[in-house]
PDB file of N, CA and C in Angstrom:
ATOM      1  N   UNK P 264       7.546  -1.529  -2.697  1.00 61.00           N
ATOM      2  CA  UNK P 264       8.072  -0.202  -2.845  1.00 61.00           C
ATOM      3  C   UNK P 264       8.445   0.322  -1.456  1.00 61.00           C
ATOM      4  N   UNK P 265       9.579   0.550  -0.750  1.00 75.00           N
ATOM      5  CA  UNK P 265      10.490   0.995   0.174  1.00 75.00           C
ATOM      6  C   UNK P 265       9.911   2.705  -0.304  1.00 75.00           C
ATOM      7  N   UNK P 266       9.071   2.700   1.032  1.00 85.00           N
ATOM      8  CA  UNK P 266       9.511   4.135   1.264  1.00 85.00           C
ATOM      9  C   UNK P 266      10.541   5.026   2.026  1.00 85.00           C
ATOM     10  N   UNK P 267      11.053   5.805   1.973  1.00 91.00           N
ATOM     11  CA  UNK P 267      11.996   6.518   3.180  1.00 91.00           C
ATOM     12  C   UNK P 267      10.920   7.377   4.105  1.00 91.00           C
ATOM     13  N   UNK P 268      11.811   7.637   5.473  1.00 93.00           N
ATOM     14  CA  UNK P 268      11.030   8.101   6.034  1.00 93.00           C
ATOM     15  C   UNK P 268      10.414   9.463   5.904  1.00 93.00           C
ATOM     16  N   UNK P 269      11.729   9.706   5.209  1.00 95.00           N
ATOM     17  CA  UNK P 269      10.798  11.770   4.902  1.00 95.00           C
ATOM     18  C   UNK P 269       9.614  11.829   4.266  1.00 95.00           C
ATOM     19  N   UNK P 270       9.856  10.641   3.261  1.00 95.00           N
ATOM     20  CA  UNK P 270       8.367  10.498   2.675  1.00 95.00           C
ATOM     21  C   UNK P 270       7.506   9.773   2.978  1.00 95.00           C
ATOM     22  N   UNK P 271       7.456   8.806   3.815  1.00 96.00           N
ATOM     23  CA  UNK P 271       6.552   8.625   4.984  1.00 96.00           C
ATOM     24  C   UNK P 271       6.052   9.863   5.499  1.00 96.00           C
ATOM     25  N   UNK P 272       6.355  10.783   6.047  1.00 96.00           N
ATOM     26  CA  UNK P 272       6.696  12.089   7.116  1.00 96.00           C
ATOM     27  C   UNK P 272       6.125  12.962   6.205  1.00 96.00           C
ATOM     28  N   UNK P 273       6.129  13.013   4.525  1.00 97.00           N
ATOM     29  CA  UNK P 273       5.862  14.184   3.709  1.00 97.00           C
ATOM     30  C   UNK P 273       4.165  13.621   3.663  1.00 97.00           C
ATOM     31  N   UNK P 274       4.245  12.196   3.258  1.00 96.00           N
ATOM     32  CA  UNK P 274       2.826  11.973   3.100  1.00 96.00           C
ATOM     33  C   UNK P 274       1.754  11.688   4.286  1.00 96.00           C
ATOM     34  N   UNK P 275       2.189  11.905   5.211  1.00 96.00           N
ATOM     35  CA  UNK P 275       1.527  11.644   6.621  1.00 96.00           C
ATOM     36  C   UNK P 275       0.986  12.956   6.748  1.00 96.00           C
ATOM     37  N   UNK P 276       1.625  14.607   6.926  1.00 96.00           N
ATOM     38  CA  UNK P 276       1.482  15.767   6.832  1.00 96.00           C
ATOM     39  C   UNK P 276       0.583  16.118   6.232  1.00 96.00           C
ATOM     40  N   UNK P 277       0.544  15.437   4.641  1.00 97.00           N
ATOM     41  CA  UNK P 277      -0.559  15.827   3.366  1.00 97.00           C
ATOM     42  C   UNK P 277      -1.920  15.243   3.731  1.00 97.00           C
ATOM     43  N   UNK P 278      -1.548  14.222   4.593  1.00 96.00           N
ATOM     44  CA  UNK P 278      -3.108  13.650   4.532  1.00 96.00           C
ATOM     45  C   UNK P 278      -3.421  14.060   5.878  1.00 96.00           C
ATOM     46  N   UNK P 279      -2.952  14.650   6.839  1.00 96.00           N
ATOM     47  CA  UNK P 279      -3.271  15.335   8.191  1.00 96.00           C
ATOM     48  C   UNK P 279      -3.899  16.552   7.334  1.00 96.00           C
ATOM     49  N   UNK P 280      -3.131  17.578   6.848  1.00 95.00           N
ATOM     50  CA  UNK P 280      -3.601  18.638   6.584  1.00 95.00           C
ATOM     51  C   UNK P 280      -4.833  18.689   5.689  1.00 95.00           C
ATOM     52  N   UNK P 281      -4.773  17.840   4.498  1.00 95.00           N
ATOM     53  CA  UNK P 281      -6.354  17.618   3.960  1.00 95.00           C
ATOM     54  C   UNK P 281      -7.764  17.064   4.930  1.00 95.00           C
ATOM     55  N   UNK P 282      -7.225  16.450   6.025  1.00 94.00           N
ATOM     56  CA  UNK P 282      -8.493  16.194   6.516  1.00 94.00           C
ATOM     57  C   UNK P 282      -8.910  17.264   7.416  1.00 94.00           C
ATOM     58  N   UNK P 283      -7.590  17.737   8.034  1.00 92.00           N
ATOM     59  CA  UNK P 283      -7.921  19.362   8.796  1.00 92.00           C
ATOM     60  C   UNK P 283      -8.655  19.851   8.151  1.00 92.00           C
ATOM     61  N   UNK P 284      -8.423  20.216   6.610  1.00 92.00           N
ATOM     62  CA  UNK P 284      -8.863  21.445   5.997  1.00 92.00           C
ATOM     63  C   UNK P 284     -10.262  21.176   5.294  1.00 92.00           C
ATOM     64  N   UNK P 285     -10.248  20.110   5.162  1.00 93.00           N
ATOM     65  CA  UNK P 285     -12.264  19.408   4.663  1.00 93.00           C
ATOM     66  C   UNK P 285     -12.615  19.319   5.461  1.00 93.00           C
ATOM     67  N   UNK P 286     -12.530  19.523   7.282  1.00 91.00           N
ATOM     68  CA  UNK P 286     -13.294  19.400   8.394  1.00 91.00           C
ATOM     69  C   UNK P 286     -13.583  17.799   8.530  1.00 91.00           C
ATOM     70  N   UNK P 287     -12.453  17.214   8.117  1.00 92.00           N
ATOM     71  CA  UNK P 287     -13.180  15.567   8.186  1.00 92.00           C
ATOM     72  C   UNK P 287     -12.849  15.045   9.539  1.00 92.00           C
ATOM     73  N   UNK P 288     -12.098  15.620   9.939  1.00 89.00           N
ATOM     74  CA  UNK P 288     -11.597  14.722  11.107  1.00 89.00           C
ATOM     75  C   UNK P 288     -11.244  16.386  12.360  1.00 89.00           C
ATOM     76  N   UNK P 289     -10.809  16.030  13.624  1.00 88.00           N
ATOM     77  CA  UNK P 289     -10.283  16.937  14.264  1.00 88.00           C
ATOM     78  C   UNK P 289      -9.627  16.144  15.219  1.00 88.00           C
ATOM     79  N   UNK P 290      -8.350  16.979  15.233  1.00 88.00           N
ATOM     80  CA  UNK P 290      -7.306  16.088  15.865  1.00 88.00           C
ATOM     81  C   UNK P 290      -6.546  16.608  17.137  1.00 88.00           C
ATOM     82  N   UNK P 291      -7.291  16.235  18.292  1.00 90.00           N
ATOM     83  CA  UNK P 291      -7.042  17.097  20.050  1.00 90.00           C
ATOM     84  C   UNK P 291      -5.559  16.361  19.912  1.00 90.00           C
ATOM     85  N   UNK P 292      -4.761  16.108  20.024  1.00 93.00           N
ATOM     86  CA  UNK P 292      -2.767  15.925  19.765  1.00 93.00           C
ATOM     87  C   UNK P 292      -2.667  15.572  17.894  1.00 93.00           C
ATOM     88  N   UNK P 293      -1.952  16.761  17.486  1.00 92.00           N
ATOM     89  CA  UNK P 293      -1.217  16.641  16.326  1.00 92.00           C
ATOM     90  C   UNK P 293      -0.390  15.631  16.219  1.00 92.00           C
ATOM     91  N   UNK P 294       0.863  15.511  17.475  1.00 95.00           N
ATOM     92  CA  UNK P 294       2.502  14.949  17.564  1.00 95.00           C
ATOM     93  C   UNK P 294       1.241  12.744  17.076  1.00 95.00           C
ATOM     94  N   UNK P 295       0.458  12.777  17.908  1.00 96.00           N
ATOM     95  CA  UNK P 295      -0.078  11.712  18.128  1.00 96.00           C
ATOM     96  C   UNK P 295      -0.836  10.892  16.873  1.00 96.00           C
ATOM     97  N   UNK P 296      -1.628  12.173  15.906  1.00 95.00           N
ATOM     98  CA  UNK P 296      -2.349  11.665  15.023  1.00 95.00           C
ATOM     99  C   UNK P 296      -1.106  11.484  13.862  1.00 95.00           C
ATOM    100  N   UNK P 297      -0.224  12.448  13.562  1.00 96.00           N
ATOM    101  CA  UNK P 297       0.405  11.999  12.738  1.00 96.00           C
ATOM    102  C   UNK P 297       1.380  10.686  12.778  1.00 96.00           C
ATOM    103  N   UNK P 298       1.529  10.132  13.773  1.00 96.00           N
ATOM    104  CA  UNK P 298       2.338   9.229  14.203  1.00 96.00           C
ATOM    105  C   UNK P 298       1.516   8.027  14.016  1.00 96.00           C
ATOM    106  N   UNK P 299       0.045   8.292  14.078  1.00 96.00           N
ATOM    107  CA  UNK P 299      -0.584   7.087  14.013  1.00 96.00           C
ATOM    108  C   UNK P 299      -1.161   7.254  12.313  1.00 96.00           C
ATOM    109  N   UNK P 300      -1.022   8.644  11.342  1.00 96.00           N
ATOM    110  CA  UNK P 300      -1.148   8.254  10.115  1.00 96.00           C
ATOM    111  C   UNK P 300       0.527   7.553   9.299  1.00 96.00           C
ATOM    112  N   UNK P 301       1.348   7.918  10.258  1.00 97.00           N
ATOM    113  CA  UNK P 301       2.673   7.479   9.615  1.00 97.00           C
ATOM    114  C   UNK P 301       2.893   6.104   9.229  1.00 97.00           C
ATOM    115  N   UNK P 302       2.305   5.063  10.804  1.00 96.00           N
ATOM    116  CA  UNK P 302       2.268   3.852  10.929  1.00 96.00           C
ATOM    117  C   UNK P 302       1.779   3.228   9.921  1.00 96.00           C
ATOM    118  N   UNK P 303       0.380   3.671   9.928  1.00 95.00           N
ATOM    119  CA  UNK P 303      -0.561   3.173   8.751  1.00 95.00           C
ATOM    120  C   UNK P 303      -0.369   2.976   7.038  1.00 95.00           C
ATOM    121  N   UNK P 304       0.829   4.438   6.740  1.00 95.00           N
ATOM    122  CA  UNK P 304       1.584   4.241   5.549  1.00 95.00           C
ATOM    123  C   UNK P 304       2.299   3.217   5.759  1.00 95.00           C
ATOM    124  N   UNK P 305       3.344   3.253   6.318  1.00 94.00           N
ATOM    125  CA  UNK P 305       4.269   1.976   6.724  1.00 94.00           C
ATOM    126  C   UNK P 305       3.838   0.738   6.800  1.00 94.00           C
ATOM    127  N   UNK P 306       2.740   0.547   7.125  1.00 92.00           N
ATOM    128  CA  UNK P 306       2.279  -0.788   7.635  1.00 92.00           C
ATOM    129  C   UNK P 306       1.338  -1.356   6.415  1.00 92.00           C
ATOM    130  N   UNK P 307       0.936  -0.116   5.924  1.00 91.00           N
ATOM    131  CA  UNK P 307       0.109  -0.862   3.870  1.00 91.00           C
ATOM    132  C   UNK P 307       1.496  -0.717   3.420  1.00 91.00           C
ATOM    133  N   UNK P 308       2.421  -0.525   3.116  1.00 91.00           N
ATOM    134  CA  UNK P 308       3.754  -0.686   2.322  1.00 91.00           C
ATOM    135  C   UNK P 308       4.194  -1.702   2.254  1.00 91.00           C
ATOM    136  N   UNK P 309       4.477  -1.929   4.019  1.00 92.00           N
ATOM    137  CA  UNK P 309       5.228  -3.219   3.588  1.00 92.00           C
ATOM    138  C   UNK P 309       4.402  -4.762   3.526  1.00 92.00           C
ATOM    139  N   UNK P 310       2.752  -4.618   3.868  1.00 92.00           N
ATOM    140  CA  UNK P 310       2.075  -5.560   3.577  1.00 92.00           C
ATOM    141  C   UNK P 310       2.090  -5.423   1.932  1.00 92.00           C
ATOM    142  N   UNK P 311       1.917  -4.479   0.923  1.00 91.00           N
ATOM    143  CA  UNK P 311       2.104  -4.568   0.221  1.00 91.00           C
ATOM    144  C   UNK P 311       3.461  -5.116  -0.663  1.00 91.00           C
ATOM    145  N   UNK P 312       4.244  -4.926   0.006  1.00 93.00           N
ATOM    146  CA  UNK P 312       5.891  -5.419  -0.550  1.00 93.00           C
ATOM    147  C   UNK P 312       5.235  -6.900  -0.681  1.00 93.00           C
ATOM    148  N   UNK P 313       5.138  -7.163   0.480  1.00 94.00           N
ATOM    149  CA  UNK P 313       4.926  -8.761   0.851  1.00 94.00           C
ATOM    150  C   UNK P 313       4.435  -9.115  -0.162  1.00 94.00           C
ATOM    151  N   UNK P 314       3.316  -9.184  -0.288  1.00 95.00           N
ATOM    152  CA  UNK P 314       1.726  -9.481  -1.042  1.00 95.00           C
ATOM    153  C   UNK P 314       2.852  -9.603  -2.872  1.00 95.00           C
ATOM    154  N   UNK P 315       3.421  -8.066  -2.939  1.00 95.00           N
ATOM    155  CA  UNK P 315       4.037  -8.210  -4.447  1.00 95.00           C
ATOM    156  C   UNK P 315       5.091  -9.643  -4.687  1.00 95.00           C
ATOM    157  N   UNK P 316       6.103 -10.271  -3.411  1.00 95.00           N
ATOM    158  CA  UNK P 316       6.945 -10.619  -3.662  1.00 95.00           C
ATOM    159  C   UNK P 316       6.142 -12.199  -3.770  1.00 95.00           C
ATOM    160  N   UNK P 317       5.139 -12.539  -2.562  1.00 95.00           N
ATOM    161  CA  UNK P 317       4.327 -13.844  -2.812  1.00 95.00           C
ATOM    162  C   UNK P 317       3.955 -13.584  -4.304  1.00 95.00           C
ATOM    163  N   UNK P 318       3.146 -12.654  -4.903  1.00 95.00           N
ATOM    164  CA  UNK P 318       2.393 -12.980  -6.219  1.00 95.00           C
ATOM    165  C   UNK P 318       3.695 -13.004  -7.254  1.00 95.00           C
ATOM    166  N   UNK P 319       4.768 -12.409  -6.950  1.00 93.00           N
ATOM    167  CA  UNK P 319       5.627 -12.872  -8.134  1.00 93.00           C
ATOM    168  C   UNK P 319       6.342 -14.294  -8.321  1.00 93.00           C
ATOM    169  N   UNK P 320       6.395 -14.157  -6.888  1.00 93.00           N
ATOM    170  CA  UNK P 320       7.059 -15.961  -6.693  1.00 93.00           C
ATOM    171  C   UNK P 320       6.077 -17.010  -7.109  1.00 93.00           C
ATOM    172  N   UNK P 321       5.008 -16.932  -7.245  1.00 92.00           N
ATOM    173  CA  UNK P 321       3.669 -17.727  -7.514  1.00 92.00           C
ATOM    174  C   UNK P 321       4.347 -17.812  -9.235  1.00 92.00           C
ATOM    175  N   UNK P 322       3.793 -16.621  -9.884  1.00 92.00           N
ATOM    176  CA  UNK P 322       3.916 -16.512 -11.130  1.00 92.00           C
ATOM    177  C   UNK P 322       4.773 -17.188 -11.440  1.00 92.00           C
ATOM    178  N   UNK P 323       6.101 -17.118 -10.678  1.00 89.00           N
ATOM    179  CA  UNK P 323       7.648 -17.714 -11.379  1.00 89.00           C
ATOM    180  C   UNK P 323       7.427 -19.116 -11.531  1.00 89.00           C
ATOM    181  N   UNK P 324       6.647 -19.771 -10.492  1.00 89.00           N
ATOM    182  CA  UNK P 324       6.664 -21.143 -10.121  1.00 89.00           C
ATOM    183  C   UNK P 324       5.769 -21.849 -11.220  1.00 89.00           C
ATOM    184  N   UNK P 325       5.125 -21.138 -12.139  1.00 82.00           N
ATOM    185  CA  UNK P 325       3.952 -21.392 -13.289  1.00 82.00           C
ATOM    186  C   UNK P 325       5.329 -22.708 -14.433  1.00 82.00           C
ATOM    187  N   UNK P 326       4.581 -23.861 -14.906  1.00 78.00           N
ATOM    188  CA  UNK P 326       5.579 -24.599 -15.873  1.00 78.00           C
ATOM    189  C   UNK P 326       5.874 -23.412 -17.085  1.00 78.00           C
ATOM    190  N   UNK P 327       5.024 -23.075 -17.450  1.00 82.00           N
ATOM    191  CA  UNK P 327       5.321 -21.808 -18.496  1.00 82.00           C
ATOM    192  C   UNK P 327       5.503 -20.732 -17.974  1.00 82.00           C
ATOM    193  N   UNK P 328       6.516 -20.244 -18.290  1.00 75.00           N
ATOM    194  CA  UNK P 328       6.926 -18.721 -17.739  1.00 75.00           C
ATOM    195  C   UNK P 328       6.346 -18.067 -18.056  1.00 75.00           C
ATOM    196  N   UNK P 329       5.188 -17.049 -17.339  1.00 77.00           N
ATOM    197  CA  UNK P 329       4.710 -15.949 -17.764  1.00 77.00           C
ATOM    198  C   UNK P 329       5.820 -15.095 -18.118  1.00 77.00           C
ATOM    199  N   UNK P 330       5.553 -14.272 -19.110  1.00 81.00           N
ATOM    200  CA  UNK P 330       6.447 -12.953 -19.031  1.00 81.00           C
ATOM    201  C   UNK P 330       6.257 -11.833 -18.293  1.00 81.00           C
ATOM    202  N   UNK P 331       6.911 -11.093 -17.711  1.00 85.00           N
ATOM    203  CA  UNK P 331       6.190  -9.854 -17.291  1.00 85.00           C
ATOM    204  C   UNK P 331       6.064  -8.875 -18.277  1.00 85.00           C
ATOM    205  N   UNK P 332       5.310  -8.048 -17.681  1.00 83.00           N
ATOM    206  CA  UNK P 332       4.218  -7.147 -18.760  1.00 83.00           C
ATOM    207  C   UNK P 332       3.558  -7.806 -20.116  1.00 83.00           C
ATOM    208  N   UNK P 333       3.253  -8.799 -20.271  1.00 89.00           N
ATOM    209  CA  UNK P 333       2.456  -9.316 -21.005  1.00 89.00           C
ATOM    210  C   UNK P 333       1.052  -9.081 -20.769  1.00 89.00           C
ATOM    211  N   UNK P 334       0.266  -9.643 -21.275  1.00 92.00           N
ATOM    212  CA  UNK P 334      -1.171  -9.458 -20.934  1.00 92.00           C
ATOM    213  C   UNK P 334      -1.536 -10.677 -19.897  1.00 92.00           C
ATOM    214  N   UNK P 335      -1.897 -11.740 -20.574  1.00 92.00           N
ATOM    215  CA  UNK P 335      -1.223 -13.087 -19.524  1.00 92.00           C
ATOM    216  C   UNK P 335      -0.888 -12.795 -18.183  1.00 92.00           C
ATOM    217  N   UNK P 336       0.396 -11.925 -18.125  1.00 92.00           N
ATOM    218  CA  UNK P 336       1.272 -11.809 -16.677  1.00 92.00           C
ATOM    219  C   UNK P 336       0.217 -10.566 -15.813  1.00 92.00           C
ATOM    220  N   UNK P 337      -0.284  -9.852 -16.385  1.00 94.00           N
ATOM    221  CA  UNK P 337      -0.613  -8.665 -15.956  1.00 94.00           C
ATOM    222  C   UNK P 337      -2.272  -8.941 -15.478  1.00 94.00           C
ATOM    223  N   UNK P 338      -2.765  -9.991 -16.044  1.00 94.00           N
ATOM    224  CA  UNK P 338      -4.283 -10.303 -15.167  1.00 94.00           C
ATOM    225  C   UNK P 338      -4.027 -11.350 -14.178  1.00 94.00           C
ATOM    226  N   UNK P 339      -3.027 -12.263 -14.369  1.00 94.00           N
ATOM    227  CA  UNK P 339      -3.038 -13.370 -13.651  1.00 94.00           C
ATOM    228  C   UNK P 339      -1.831 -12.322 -12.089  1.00 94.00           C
ATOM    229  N   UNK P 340      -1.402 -11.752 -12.466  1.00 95.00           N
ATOM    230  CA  UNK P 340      -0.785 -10.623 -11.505  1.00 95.00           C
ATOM    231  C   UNK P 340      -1.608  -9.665 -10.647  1.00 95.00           C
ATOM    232  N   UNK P 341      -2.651  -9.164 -11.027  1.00 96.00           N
ATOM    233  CA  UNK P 341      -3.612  -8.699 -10.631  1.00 96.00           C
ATOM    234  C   UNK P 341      -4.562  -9.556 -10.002  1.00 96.00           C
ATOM    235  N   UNK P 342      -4.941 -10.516 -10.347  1.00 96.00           N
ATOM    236  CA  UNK P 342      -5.924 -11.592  -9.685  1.00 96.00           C
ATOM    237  C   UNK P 342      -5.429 -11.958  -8.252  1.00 96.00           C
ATOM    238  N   UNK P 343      -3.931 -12.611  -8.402  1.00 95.00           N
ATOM    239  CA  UNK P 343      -3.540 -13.225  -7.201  1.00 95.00           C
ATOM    240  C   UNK P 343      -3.049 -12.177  -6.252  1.00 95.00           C
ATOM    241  N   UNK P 344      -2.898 -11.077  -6.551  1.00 95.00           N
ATOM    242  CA  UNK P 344      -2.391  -9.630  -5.712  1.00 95.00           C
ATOM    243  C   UNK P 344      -3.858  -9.474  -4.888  1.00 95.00           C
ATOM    244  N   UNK P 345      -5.058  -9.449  -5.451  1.00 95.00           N
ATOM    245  CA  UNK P 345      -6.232  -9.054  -5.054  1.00 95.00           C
ATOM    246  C   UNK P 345      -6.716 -10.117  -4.377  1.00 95.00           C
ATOM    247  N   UNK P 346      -6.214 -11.372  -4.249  1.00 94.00           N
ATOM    248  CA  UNK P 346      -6.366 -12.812  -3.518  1.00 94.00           C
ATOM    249  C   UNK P 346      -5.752 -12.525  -2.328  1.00 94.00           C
ATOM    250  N   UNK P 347      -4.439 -12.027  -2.407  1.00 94.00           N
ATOM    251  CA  UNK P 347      -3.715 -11.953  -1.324  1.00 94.00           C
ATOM    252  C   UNK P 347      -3.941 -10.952  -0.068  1.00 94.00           C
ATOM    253  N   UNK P 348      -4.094  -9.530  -1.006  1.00 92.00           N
ATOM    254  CA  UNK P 348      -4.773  -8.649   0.005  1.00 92.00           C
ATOM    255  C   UNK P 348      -6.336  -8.935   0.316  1.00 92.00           C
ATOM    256  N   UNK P 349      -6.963  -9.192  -0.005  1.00 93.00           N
ATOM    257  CA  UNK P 349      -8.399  -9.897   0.696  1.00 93.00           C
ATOM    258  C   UNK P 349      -7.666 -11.044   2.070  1.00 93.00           C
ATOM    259  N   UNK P 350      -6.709 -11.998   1.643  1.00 92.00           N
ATOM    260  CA  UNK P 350      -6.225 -12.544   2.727  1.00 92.00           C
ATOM    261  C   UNK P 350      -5.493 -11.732   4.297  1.00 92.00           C
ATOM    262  N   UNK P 351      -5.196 -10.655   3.598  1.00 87.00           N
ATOM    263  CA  UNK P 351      -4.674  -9.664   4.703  1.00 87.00           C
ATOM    264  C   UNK P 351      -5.735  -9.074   5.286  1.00 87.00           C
ATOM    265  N   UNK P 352      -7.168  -8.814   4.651  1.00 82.00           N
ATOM    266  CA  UNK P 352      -7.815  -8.038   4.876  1.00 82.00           C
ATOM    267  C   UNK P 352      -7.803  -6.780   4.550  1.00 82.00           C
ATOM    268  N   UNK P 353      -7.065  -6.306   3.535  1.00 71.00           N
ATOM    269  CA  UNK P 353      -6.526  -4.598   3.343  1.00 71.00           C
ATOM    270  C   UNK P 353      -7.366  -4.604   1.918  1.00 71.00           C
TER     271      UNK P 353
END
């Protein structure tokens, strides 16, 4: 899932301002923390892209075609997604 950047930028803001406002965090440069929550969206996105396009190419490569949205497709989709990000570490 391709995010754009505004919404990178919209959801970076939301999660600055919720942690402001629960006292979870305090942040001595704003310009700095949000730049380093921006990254962090960006950087689970497109490990996630990844991770989706390996587990579909896996699936495809099966002698029997899973279908997608089947039941079948949808645990064995979930299994190797959760294989993959453990391999990332995320």
């Amino acid at each position: 899932m391709a995010l754009s950047e505004d919404r990178i930028s919209h959801l970076a803001h939301r999660i600055y301002d919720r942690l402001w406002k629960d006292d979870l965090a305090d942040f001595p440069d704003e310009r700095r923390s949000l730049a380093c929550i921006k990254e962090a969206i960006a950087s689970f996105f497109s490990v996630a892209e990844e991770v989706d396009a390996i587990v579909r190419k896996k699936l495809a490569s099966y002698a029997q075609a899973k279908v997608p949205g089947s039941r079948e497709y949808e645990i064995l989709y979930r299994k190797f997604h959760q294989e993959e990000m453990a391999k990332r570490k995320w």
